[in-house]
Coordinates of C-alpha atoms and ligand atoms in Angstrom, one line a residue:
M1 CA 0.0 0.0 0.0
V2 CA 2.7 2.4 1.0
R3 CA 5.1 1.8 -1.9
E4 CA 2.3 2.0 -4.5
G5 CA 2.2 5.8 -4.9
A6 CA 5.6 6.5 -3.4
T7 CA 7.5 9.3 -5.0
T8 CA 10.8 8.5 -3.5
T9 CA 13.1 5.5 -3.6
N10 CA 15.0 6.4 -0.4
P11 CA 14.7 3.2 1.6
E12 CA 14.9 5.0 4.9
V13 CA 11.8 7.0 4.1
L14 CA 9.9 4.1 2.7
Q15 CA 10.7 2.0 5.6
W16 CA 9.6 4.7 8.1
V17 CA 6.4 5.4 6.3
T18 CA 5.7 1.7 6.1
E19 CA 6.3 1.3 9.8
V20 CA 4.0 4.2 10.8
A21 CA 1.3 2.9 8.4
E22 CA 1.5 -0.5 9.9
L23 CA 1.1 0.9 13.3
T24 CA -1.6 3.5 12.7
K25 CA -3.5 1.4 10.0
P26 CA -4.8 4.1 7.6
S27 CA -7.1 2.9 4.8
A28 CA -4.9 4.8 2.3
V29 CA -1.6 6.4 2.0
V30 CA -1.2 9.5 -0.2
W31 CA 2.2 11.0 -1.2
C32 CA 1.7 14.8 -1.4
D33 CA 3.3 16.8 -4.1
G34 CA 2.2 20.3 -3.0
S35 CA 0.5 20.9 -6.3
Q36 CA -2.6 23.1 -7.0
D37 CA -4.5 19.9 -8.2
E38 CA -3.8 18.4 -4.9
W39 CA -5.0 21.5 -3.0
N40 CA -8.2 21.6 -5.2
Q41 CA -8.9 17.9 -4.6
I42 CA -8.4 18.1 -0.8
T43 CA -10.4 21.2 -0.4
A44 CA -13.2 19.8 -2.5
E45 CA -13.3 16.6 -0.4
M46 CA -13.4 18.7 2.8
V47 CA -16.1 20.9 1.6
E48 CA -18.1 17.8 0.7
T49 CA -17.7 16.3 4.2
G50 CA -18.4 19.7 5.9
S51 CA -14.9 20.2 7.4
L52 CA -14.5 23.4 5.4
I53 CA -16.9 26.1 4.5
P54 CA -16.0 27.7 1.2
L55 CA -16.2 31.6 1.4
N56 CA -17.8 33.9 -1.1
K57 CA -15.5 33.7 -4.2
D58 CA -16.0 37.3 -5.1
L59 CA -15.1 38.6 -1.6
R60 CA -12.4 35.9 -0.5
P61 CA -11.4 33.8 -3.6
G62 CA -9.8 30.5 -2.9
S63 CA -10.5 30.8 0.8
Y64 CA -12.1 28.6 3.4
L65 CA -13.4 28.7 7.0
A66 CA -12.7 25.7 9.4
R67 CA -14.4 25.5 12.8
S68 CA -12.5 23.5 15.4
H69 CA -13.8 21.4 18.1
P70 CA -14.5 23.9 20.9
A71 CA -12.0 22.3 23.2
D72 CA -9.3 22.2 20.5
V73 CA -8.4 25.9 20.1
A74 CA -4.7 26.4 21.0
R75 CA -1.5 24.8 21.8
V76 CA -1.5 22.6 24.9
E77 CA 1.6 23.4 26.9
D78 CA 0.7 21.0 29.7
R79 CA 0.5 18.2 27.3
T80 CA 3.8 19.0 25.6
F81 CA 6.8 16.8 26.4
I82 CA 10.5 16.9 25.7
C83 CA 11.7 13.3 25.8
S84 CA 15.5 13.5 26.1
E85 CA 17.4 10.7 27.5
N86 CA 18.3 12.7 30.6
E87 CA 15.8 14.6 32.5
A88 CA 18.2 17.5 33.3
D89 CA 18.5 18.0 29.5
A90 CA 14.8 19.0 29.3
G91 CA 15.2 21.3 32.3
P92 CA 12.7 22.6 34.8
T93 CA 10.5 24.6 32.3
N94 CA 9.7 21.6 30.2
N95 CA 7.6 18.5 30.9
W96 CA 9.8 15.5 30.6
R97 CA 9.4 11.8 30.0
A98 CA 12.1 9.2 29.2
P99 CA 12.0 8.4 25.5
A100 CA 11.3 4.7 25.9
D101 CA 8.6 5.3 28.6
M102 CA 7.0 7.9 26.3
K103 CA 7.0 5.6 23.2
A104 CA 5.5 2.8 25.4
E105 CA 2.7 5.1 26.4
L106 CA 2.1 6.5 22.9
M107 CA 2.2 3.3 20.9
P108 CA -1.2 1.9 22.1
L109 CA -2.7 5.2 21.3
F110 CA -1.3 5.3 17.7
D111 CA -2.2 1.7 17.2
G112 CA -5.0 1.9 14.6
S113 CA -5.4 5.6 15.3
M114 CA -5.7 6.3 11.5
T115 CA -8.3 3.6 10.8
G116 CA -10.7 4.6 8.2
R117 CA -8.7 7.7 7.3
T118 CA -6.0 8.6 4.8
M119 CA -2.5 9.0 5.9
Y120 CA -0.8 11.8 4.0
V121 CA 3.0 11.9 3.5
V122 CA 3.9 15.6 3.5
P123 CA 7.6 16.4 2.7
F124 CA 8.7 19.9 3.3
S125 CA 11.7 22.2 3.5
M126 CA 12.1 24.8 6.2
G127 CA 13.9 27.6 4.4
P128 CA 14.9 27.5 0.6
V129 CA 15.5 23.9 -0.5
G130 CA 19.4 23.5 -0.4
G131 CA 20.0 26.8 1.5
A132 CA 22.9 27.0 4.1
I133 CA 20.5 27.3 7.0
S134 CA 17.6 25.2 5.7
Q135 CA 16.4 21.8 7.0
L136 CA 14.1 19.2 5.6
G137 CA 11.4 17.1 7.2
I138 CA 8.3 14.9 6.6
E139 CA 5.0 15.0 8.4
L140 CA 2.7 12.0 8.3
T141 CA -0.8 13.0 9.2
D142 CA -4.4 11.9 9.0
S143 CA -5.6 15.5 9.0
P144 CA -6.4 16.9 5.5
Y145 CA -6.6 20.3 7.3
A146 CA -3.0 19.9 8.5
V147 CA -2.0 19.1 4.8
L148 CA -3.5 22.3 3.5
N149 CA -2.0 24.4 6.2
M150 CA 1.4 22.8 5.7
R151 CA 1.2 23.6 2.0
I152 CA 0.9 27.3 2.9
M153 CA 3.2 27.3 5.9
T154 CA 6.2 25.5 4.3
R155 CA 7.9 24.7 1.0
M156 CA 6.0 21.5 0.7
G157 CA 6.4 19.0 -2.2
Q158 CA 8.7 17.0 -4.3
A159 CA 11.7 19.2 -4.2
A160 CA 11.8 18.7 -0.5
L161 CA 11.4 15.0 -0.8
D162 CA 14.1 14.7 -3.4
G163 CA 16.5 16.5 -1.0
I164 CA 16.0 13.7 1.5
T165 CA 18.7 11.3 0.4
P166 CA 19.9 8.2 2.2
G167 CA 22.1 9.2 5.2
S168 CA 21.1 12.8 5.2
E169 CA 19.7 14.5 8.3
W170 CA 16.0 15.2 8.3
V171 CA 13.2 15.4 10.8
R172 CA 10.5 12.7 11.2
T173 CA 7.1 14.0 12.4
V174 CA 4.0 11.9 12.9
H175 CA 0.5 13.5 13.6
S176 CA -2.8 11.8 14.3
V177 CA -6.0 13.4 15.3
G178 CA -6.7 10.3 17.4
A179 CA -10.1 9.7 16.0
P180 CA -10.3 6.3 14.1
L181 CA -13.2 6.2 11.8
L182 CA -14.8 2.7 12.3
E183 CA -16.7 1.0 9.4
G184 CA -20.1 2.7 8.9
A185 CA -19.5 5.5 11.5
E186 CA -20.2 9.0 10.6
D187 CA -17.3 11.5 10.6
V188 CA -17.3 14.9 12.5
A189 CA -16.3 18.1 10.9
W190 CA -13.2 18.4 13.3
P191 CA -12.0 15.0 14.5
C192 CA -9.7 15.1 17.7
N193 CA -9.3 13.4 20.9
D194 CA -9.7 14.5 24.6
T195 CA -6.3 12.9 25.2
K196 CA -3.5 14.9 23.7
Y197 CA 0.2 14.5 23.5
I198 CA 2.7 16.7 21.8
T199 CA 6.0 14.9 22.1
H200 CA 9.6 15.6 21.0
F201 CA 12.5 13.1 20.8
P202 CA 15.4 15.6 20.2
E203 CA 18.1 12.9 20.1
T204 CA 16.4 11.1 17.2
L205 CA 14.9 14.1 15.5
E206 CA 11.3 12.8 15.9
V207 CA 8.0 14.5 16.8
W208 CA 4.9 12.5 17.6
S209 CA 1.6 14.5 18.1
Y210 CA -1.6 13.0 19.1
G211 CA -5.2 14.1 19.6
S212 CA -5.3 17.8 18.4
G213 CA -5.8 19.3 15.0
Y214 CA -5.1 22.8 15.9
G215 CA -2.1 25.1 15.0
G216 CA 1.3 24.3 16.4
N217 CA -0.1 21.0 17.8
A218 CA -0.8 19.8 14.3
L219 CA 1.4 21.8 11.8
L220 CA 4.5 20.1 13.1
S221 CA 6.9 22.1 11.0
K222 CA 6.3 25.1 13.2
K223 CA 6.8 25.0 16.9
C224 CA 7.7 21.3 17.2
F225 CA 10.4 21.2 14.5
A226 CA 11.4 24.7 13.7
L227 CA 11.7 25.6 17.5
R228 CA 11.7 22.7 19.8
I229 CA 13.7 20.2 17.7
A230 CA 15.8 22.9 15.7
S231 CA 16.8 24.6 19.0
V232 CA 18.5 21.2 19.9
M233 CA 20.1 20.9 16.4
G234 CA 21.3 24.4 16.7
R235 CA 22.9 23.9 20.1
S236 CA 25.1 21.1 18.8
E237 CA 25.8 22.7 15.4
G238 CA 26.4 26.4 16.5
W239 CA 23.2 28.1 15.5
L240 CA 20.0 29.4 17.0
A241 CA 16.3 28.6 16.5
E242 CA 14.2 31.4 17.7
H243 CA 10.6 32.7 18.2
M244 CA 11.3 35.9 16.3
L245 CA 9.9 38.0 13.4
L246 CA 12.4 39.3 10.8
L247 CA 12.3 42.8 9.1
K248 CA 14.3 44.6 6.5
L249 CA 14.6 48.3 6.9
T250 CA 16.0 50.7 4.2
N251 CA 17.0 54.2 5.1
T252 CA 15.5 56.1 2.1
E253 CA 18.1 58.9 2.3
T254 CA 21.3 56.9 2.3
G255 CA 19.8 53.7 0.7
K256 CA 21.4 51.6 3.4
A257 CA 19.6 48.4 4.4
Y258 CA 19.4 47.0 7.9
H259 CA 17.9 43.7 9.3
L260 CA 16.3 43.3 12.6
S261 CA 14.8 40.4 14.5
A262 CA 12.4 40.5 17.5
A263 CA 11.3 37.9 20.0
F264 CA 7.9 38.6 21.6
P265 CA 5.7 35.9 23.3
S266 CA 2.5 34.5 21.4
A267 CA 0.0 37.2 20.5
C268 CA 2.2 40.0 21.6
G269 CA 2.8 41.8 18.3
K270 CA 5.2 39.9 16.1
T271 CA 2.9 39.8 13.0
N272 CA 2.1 43.5 13.6
L273 CA 5.8 44.6 13.7
A274 CA 6.7 42.3 10.8
M275 CA 4.2 44.3 8.6
L276 CA 5.0 47.7 10.1
Q277 CA 3.8 50.7 8.2
P278 CA 6.0 53.5 9.3
T279 CA 4.2 56.7 10.4
I280 CA 7.5 58.6 10.0
S281 CA 9.3 59.3 6.8
G282 CA 12.8 58.1 6.0
W283 CA 12.3 54.3 6.2
K284 CA 11.1 51.6 3.9
V285 CA 10.0 48.6 5.9
E286 CA 9.8 45.1 4.3
T287 CA 8.6 41.8 5.8
I288 CA 10.7 38.7 5.9
G289 CA 9.1 36.7 8.7
D290 CA 6.5 36.9 11.5
D291 CA 7.1 34.0 13.9
I292 CA 10.3 32.0 13.6
A293 CA 13.8 32.9 12.6
W294 CA 16.9 30.6 12.4
L295 CA 20.2 32.5 13.1
R296 CA 23.6 31.2 12.1
P297 CA 27.1 32.9 12.1
G298 CA 28.2 33.4 8.4
R299 CA 31.5 33.2 6.9
D300 CA 32.1 37.0 7.3
G301 CA 31.6 36.5 11.0
R302 CA 28.2 38.3 11.1
L303 CA 24.9 36.6 12.4
Y304 CA 22.7 35.6 9.4
A305 CA 19.0 35.0 9.7
I306 CA 16.3 33.2 7.6
N307 CA 12.5 32.8 8.0
P308 CA 12.2 29.0 7.6
E309 CA 8.5 29.3 7.0
A310 CA 6.5 30.2 3.8
G311 CA 3.2 31.5 5.3
F312 CA 1.6 33.2 8.3
F313 CA -0.5 31.5 10.9
G314 CA -1.6 34.7 12.4
V315 CA -3.9 35.9 15.2
A316 CA -7.1 37.2 13.5
P317 CA -8.7 39.4 16.4
G318 CA -7.2 42.8 16.5
T319 CA -6.1 42.6 12.9
G320 CA -7.8 45.5 10.9
E321 CA -7.3 48.2 8.5
S322 CA -6.2 50.6 11.2
T323 CA -3.8 48.2 13.1
N324 CA -2.3 46.1 10.2
P325 CA -3.4 47.1 6.8
V326 CA -0.6 45.0 5.2
A327 CA -2.1 41.8 6.8
M328 CA -5.5 42.8 5.6
E329 CA -4.2 42.9 2.0
T330 CA -2.3 39.7 2.4
L331 CA -5.6 38.0 3.4
W332 CA -7.4 38.9 0.1
G333 CA -7.6 35.2 -0.9
N334 CA -6.0 31.7 -0.9
T335 CA -6.4 31.8 3.0
I336 CA -7.7 29.3 5.5
Y337 CA -9.5 31.0 8.4
T338 CA -10.0 28.9 11.6
N339 CA -12.4 29.8 14.4
V340 CA -13.4 33.2 13.0
A341 CA -16.9 34.4 12.4
L342 CA -18.8 34.0 9.1
T343 CA -20.8 37.0 7.7
D344 CA -24.2 36.5 6.0
D345 CA -22.6 37.2 2.6
G346 CA -19.9 34.5 3.1
D347 CA -17.0 36.6 4.2
V348 CA -15.2 36.4 7.5
W349 CA -15.2 38.7 10.5
W350 CA -13.5 39.0 13.9
E351 CA -13.3 41.5 16.7
G352 CA -11.2 44.5 15.5
K353 CA -11.5 43.7 11.8
T354 CA -13.7 46.7 11.3
D355 CA -14.8 49.4 13.6
E356 CA -18.4 48.8 12.7
V357 CA -19.7 45.4 14.0
P358 CA -22.0 43.5 11.6
A359 CA -25.6 43.3 12.7
H360 CA -25.6 39.5 12.2
L361 CA -23.0 36.8 12.1
T362 CA -22.5 33.1 12.5
D363 CA -19.9 32.8 15.3
W364 CA -17.0 30.6 15.5
L365 CA -19.1 27.8 17.1
G366 CA -21.6 28.0 14.3
E367 CA -24.3 29.8 16.2
S368 CA -26.2 32.7 15.2
W369 CA -24.7 35.9 16.7
T370 CA -25.7 39.6 17.1
P371 CA -23.8 42.4 18.8
E372 CA -26.2 41.8 21.8
S373 CA -25.1 38.2 22.2
G374 CA -22.6 39.3 24.9
R375 CA -19.8 36.9 23.7
P376 CA -17.0 37.2 21.1
A377 CA -17.9 36.2 17.6
A378 CA -14.5 34.9 16.8
H379 CA -12.4 32.9 19.3
P380 CA -9.7 35.1 20.8
N381 CA -7.1 32.7 19.4
S382 CA -8.8 32.4 15.9
R383 CA -6.1 32.4 13.1
F384 CA -5.6 32.9 9.4
T385 CA -3.2 30.8 7.3
A386 CA -2.0 32.9 4.4
P387 CA 1.0 32.5 1.9
I388 CA 3.8 34.9 2.7
Q389 CA 4.2 35.6 -1.1
Q390 CA 0.8 37.4 -1.0
T391 CA 2.3 40.1 1.4
P392 CA 2.6 43.5 -0.5
T393 CA 5.6 44.3 1.7
L394 CA 7.5 41.1 1.3
A395 CA 11.2 41.7 1.0
D396 CA 13.2 39.9 -1.8
D397 CA 15.4 38.8 1.1
W398 CA 12.8 36.2 2.0
F399 CA 14.1 34.2 -1.0
E400 CA 17.8 34.6 -0.1
Q401 CA 19.2 31.1 0.1
D402 CA 21.7 31.9 2.9
G403 CA 19.8 34.6 4.9
V404 CA 20.4 38.2 5.9
P405 CA 22.9 39.8 8.3
L406 CA 21.3 41.0 11.5
D407 CA 22.0 44.5 13.0
A408 CA 19.7 44.5 15.9
I409 CA 17.7 42.0 18.0
L410 CA 14.7 43.1 20.1
F411 CA 13.2 41.3 23.1
G412 CA 9.8 42.3 24.3
G413 CA 6.6 41.3 26.1
R414 CA 3.4 42.8 27.4
R415 CA 4.1 44.8 30.5
A416 CA 1.6 47.3 32.0
T417 CA 4.3 48.5 34.3
N418 CA 8.0 48.8 35.0
I419 CA 9.5 48.1 31.5
P420 CA 10.3 51.3 29.5
L421 CA 9.3 51.7 25.8
V422 CA 12.8 51.0 24.7
A423 CA 16.3 50.4 26.2
Q424 CA 19.5 49.3 24.6
S425 CA 21.4 46.6 26.5
L426 CA 24.9 47.5 27.7
S427 CA 26.6 44.5 26.0
W428 CA 25.7 41.2 24.4
Q429 CA 26.0 39.5 27.8
H430 CA 23.6 42.1 29.3
G431 CA 21.4 41.6 26.4
V432 CA 21.2 37.8 27.0
F433 CA 20.4 38.6 30.7
V434 CA 17.5 40.8 29.5
G435 CA 16.3 38.1 27.2
A436 CA 16.6 35.5 29.8
T437 CA 14.5 37.5 32.4
I438 CA 11.7 38.9 30.2
S439 CA 8.3 38.3 31.6
S440 CA 5.0 39.0 29.8
E441 CA 1.2 39.0 30.6
K442 CA -0.5 35.9 29.2
T443 CA -2.6 36.0 26.1
A444 CA -5.3 33.8 24.7
A445 CA -2.7 31.9 22.7
Q446 CA -1.5 30.4 26.0
E447 CA -3.3 28.4 28.6
G448 CA -4.2 29.9 31.9
T449 CA -5.5 33.2 32.9
V450 CA -5.2 36.1 30.4
G451 CA -3.1 38.9 31.9
E452 CA -1.3 36.8 34.4
L453 CA 2.4 37.7 34.5
R454 CA 4.8 35.0 33.7
R455 CA 8.5 34.6 32.8
D456 CA 8.9 34.0 29.1
P457 CA 12.7 34.0 28.5
F458 CA 13.5 34.8 24.8
A459 CA 9.7 34.3 24.2
M460 CA 10.8 30.6 24.1
L461 CA 9.4 29.2 27.4
P462 CA 7.1 26.7 25.6
F463 CA 9.4 26.3 22.6
C464 CA 12.9 25.6 24.0
G465 CA 13.7 21.8 23.2
Y466 CA 16.4 21.7 25.9
N467 CA 17.5 23.0 29.3
M468 CA 16.7 26.7 29.3
A469 CA 19.8 27.5 31.3
D470 CA 22.0 25.6 28.7
Y471 CA 20.3 27.7 26.1
W472 CA 21.3 30.9 27.7
G473 CA 24.8 29.5 27.7
H474 CA 24.6 28.8 24.1
W475 CA 23.5 32.4 23.4
L476 CA 26.5 33.6 25.4
E477 CA 28.8 31.3 23.3
V478 CA 27.4 32.5 20.1
G479 CA 27.9 36.1 21.1
E480 CA 31.5 35.4 22.0
K481 CA 32.1 33.9 18.6
L482 CA 30.5 37.0 16.9
G483 CA 32.5 39.4 19.1
D484 CA 32.2 43.0 17.8
K485 CA 30.2 41.8 14.8
A486 CA 27.3 40.8 17.0
P487 CA 23.9 42.5 16.5
K488 CA 23.0 45.0 19.3
I489 CA 20.4 43.9 21.7
F490 CA 17.4 46.0 22.8
Q491 CA 14.3 45.6 25.1
V492 CA 11.0 47.1 24.0
N493 CA 7.5 47.3 25.6
W494 CA 4.6 48.7 23.6
F495 CA 2.2 47.8 26.3
R496 CA 3.0 50.1 29.2
K497 CA -0.1 51.6 30.8
G498 CA -0.9 54.8 32.7
A499 CA -2.6 54.9 36.1
D500 CA -5.9 55.2 34.1
G501 CA -5.3 51.9 32.4
R502 CA -4.7 53.4 29.0
F503 CA -1.7 52.4 26.8
L504 CA 0.8 55.1 27.2
W505 CA 2.3 54.5 23.6
P506 CA 0.2 54.6 20.4
G507 CA 2.0 51.4 19.1
F508 CA 1.4 49.9 15.7
G509 CA 2.8 52.1 12.9
D510 CA 4.2 54.4 15.6
N511 CA 6.5 51.6 16.6
S512 CA 8.5 52.8 13.5
R513 CA 9.7 55.7 15.8
V514 CA 11.3 53.2 18.2
I515 CA 12.8 51.2 15.3
D516 CA 14.3 54.5 14.0
W517 CA 16.0 55.1 17.4
V518 CA 17.2 51.6 17.5
I519 CA 18.9 51.7 14.0
R520 CA 20.3 55.2 14.7
S521 CA 21.7 53.9 17.9
V522 CA 23.3 50.9 16.0
E523 CA 24.9 53.5 13.7
G524 CA 26.2 55.5 16.6
E525 CA 24.1 58.5 15.7
H526 CA 22.7 58.8 19.2
E527 CA 24.2 59.7 22.6
G528 CA 21.4 58.0 24.6
R529 CA 20.9 58.3 28.3
R530 CA 22.7 55.6 30.4
T531 CA 20.6 54.2 33.2
A532 CA 20.8 51.3 35.7
I533 CA 18.9 49.0 33.3
G534 CA 20.3 50.1 29.9
T535 CA 20.6 53.0 27.6
L536 CA 17.3 55.0 27.0
P537 CA 16.7 57.7 24.4
A538 CA 18.1 61.1 25.4
A539 CA 15.8 64.1 25.4
G540 CA 14.8 64.8 21.6
E541 CA 16.2 61.5 20.2
L542 CA 12.9 59.8 19.8
N543 CA 11.2 61.2 16.6
L544 CA 7.7 62.4 17.8
S545 CA 6.8 64.6 14.9
G546 CA 3.2 64.5 14.4
I547 CA 2.4 62.9 17.8
E548 CA 3.8 65.6 19.9
S549 CA 1.0 65.0 22.5
V550 CA 2.8 61.9 23.5
E551 CA 5.7 64.0 24.7
S552 CA 3.8 64.5 28.1
E553 CA 3.6 60.7 28.5
L554 CA 7.4 60.2 28.0
D555 CA 8.2 60.4 31.8
E556 CA 5.8 57.7 32.6
L557 CA 6.8 55.6 29.5
F558 CA 10.4 55.6 30.4
A559 CA 10.1 55.8 34.3
I560 CA 12.4 53.3 36.1
D561 CA 11.5 52.8 39.7
P562 CA 14.5 51.3 41.5
A563 CA 12.3 49.8 44.3
S564 CA 10.1 47.7 41.8
W565 CA 13.1 46.8 39.7
L566 CA 14.9 45.6 42.8
A567 CA 11.8 43.6 43.7
E568 CA 11.9 42.0 40.2
C569 CA 15.6 41.2 40.7
D570 CA 14.5 39.1 43.9
L571 CA 12.0 37.3 41.6
T572 CA 14.8 36.8 39.0
E573 CA 17.0 35.3 41.7
E574 CA 14.2 32.9 42.5
F575 CA 13.6 32.2 38.8
F576 CA 17.3 31.5 38.3
A577 CA 17.4 29.2 41.4
Q578 CA 15.2 26.6 39.7
F579 CA 17.9 25.9 37.2
G580 CA 20.5 25.3 40.0
D581 CA 24.2 25.6 38.9
R582 CA 23.3 25.3 35.3
V583 CA 22.7 29.1 35.1
P584 CA 25.8 30.6 33.4
A585 CA 28.0 32.5 35.9
A586 CA 27.8 35.5 33.5
L587 CA 24.1 35.8 34.1
Q588 CA 24.5 35.8 37.9
T589 CA 27.1 38.5 37.4
E590 CA 24.7 40.6 35.4
L591 CA 22.0 40.1 38.2
S592 CA 24.4 41.3 40.8
E593 CA 25.7 44.2 38.7
L594 CA 22.1 45.2 38.0
R595 CA 21.3 45.3 41.7
A596 CA 24.5 47.4 42.3
R597 CA 23.4 49.9 39.6
L598 CA 19.9 50.1 41.0
S599 CA 21.1 50.6 44.5
A600 CA 23.7 53.2 43.7
Ligands
GTP1 P1 1.9 34.4 17.7 O1 1.4 34.1 16.2 O2 0.9 33.8 18.7 O3 3.3 34.0 17.9 O4 1.8 36.0 18.0 P2 2.3 37.4 17.4 O5 3.3 37.9 18.3 O6 2.6 37.3 15.9 O7 1.0 38.1 17.6 P3 0.3 39.3 16.8 O8 1.2 40.2 16.1 O9 -0.7 38.7 16.0 O10 -0.3 40.1 18.1 C1 -1.5 40.5 18.1 C2 -2.0 41.2 19.3 O11 -1.0 42.2 19.7 C3 -3.3 42.0 18.9 O12 -4.2 42.0 20.0 C4 -2.7 43.3 18.7 O13 -3.7 44.4 18.7 C5 -1.7 43.5 19.6 N1 -0.7 44.5 19.3 C6 0.4 44.4 18.3 N2 1.1 45.5 18.2 C7 0.7 46.3 19.2 C8 1.1 47.6 19.6 O14 2.1 48.2 19.1 N3 0.4 48.2 20.7 C9 -0.6 47.6 21.3 N4 -1.2 48.2 22.3 N5 -1.0 46.3 20.8 C10 -0.4 45.7 19.9
SPV2 C1 2.2 30.8 19.0 O1 1.3 30.4 19.8 O2 3.2 31.4 19.3 C2 1.8 30.7 17.6 C3 0.6 29.8 17.2 O3 2.5 31.1 16.7 S1 0.9 28.1 17.1 O4 1.5 27.8 15.8 O5 -0.3 27.4 17.3 O6 1.8 27.8 18.2
MN3 MN1 4.4 32.2 17.7

């Protein structure tokens, strides 16, 4: 059955696909080629079975709406496991299980889990096929929804499969929604299982995911491969896999181009910044990536970056003409929408898409909805999956085989208090300390209570495939290797609030003013104002032309209260303590020096 339609002769691939098919017992195996015909066929089948709703062809050509099971709406961090041989290699921030124990637990679940379904073989490349920083993988999945999303999110198809040659390194990922379809039984629109496992085997480059069809749980190229497994590959090979957007900035006066990456936690503004429309003149901003960046030192000693993905899996709510017009244009068609609301004329809607709220909608649960319903029409973590090549601001650099050199790295989060709008770190080592100690208020993309503050070092808390303290050590080593060619590190916070609860900073397009200060600082055009926590803009350095009223908020936006910073230092000490003596000495030094500066 497996070999019938096989589009490779690589015995390693054939054997693995055969083994997984023997275990999961699908009724058919389909080798995907990533073609338009294949897309047309799968979408037609899913429309037929009710798993996809075709949108109005005049309003949203080639686009579909999927509604998930109401309990399968986001990543499941408490069901995510790093299965390294040694528990200490997973570290205190990851759930750990011994590989053999986890396999023993999983195999009975996967046994027959694809019964009555098709198993798709989805080969894909992360990054341009054959690029210096690129990697290859295959996802075996019984979810046609995952196949469609993978076609948008990765370079999926024959070229990737052809790159997987005997003896080469590639990542094996297996995904089952965990809903065998027994003879004669009726299928549901979104099959899934109450029991969920998102498991990673970093030593053997494998991912096994069970029970969920949603986002990073099912599109295994994304968080599972490109962050958790790739971070481990990067540690041993000298590179970094990061939860970062990637931007190109061109100074329109000098013509000089710069590249910047930024790590913010889930639903904290990466897509928005990746599609920045500057409100000040002097800069052209182009998009390279919005969620994941792979960083590797290049031959010239600088740090190079690629976006390994080929699409956006973006948060819908809050995306509108006023906040992100570039995203709105990107979403014109060929887009899969998940858990948004449906308008009566067959288009999509979500909170924040337009100022005017439609009088009637079908909500994400499929229920009739009016503004009086008293509940959101779209799920707060509803998403769009759209091809990056539809982005009007896409930089040619996205196609660059070997990546782009980075000038600056930003770390950020959602912080109503304490953290200033922008601060430059005092050194690479201080920058790593800043990244390691970032905290952020929780969003709907994460489990738990929205707004609750949690540590999210490097925005990688749920995505680092090894011990977080070792990861900080790896960052320090990469910095040592880069020396004075290392990008400069900054901390930003668009989310500081005044006593009245309002955001102090207008954000969105006005973030270009902060980026302008960042790049000019990298160029040495600014003096800055050195403080205990880093270098802040000196008076007049932040371009506020056109938003002069913000001038009166600057004191609050940049206020540094030593007492509350010292209190945060105590929490940092506690946070570090969980990692025992694996915390790099350099970070303990940074903590004591920060305390000394704050107390001075
Ligand atoms: P993931 O895809 O989950 O990794 O998240 P992301 O970081 O790409 O999230 P995204 O850019 O979609 O974040 C969206 C949320 O951040 C929306 O609620 C936006 O309104 C909000 N947001 C983005 N930029 C700003 C800003 O500059 N100021 C304020 N106040 N909110 C912002
Ligand atoms: C995130 O949660 O950071 C995402 C969405 O980018 S998911 O791919 O589902 O992880
Ligand atoms: Mn993300």
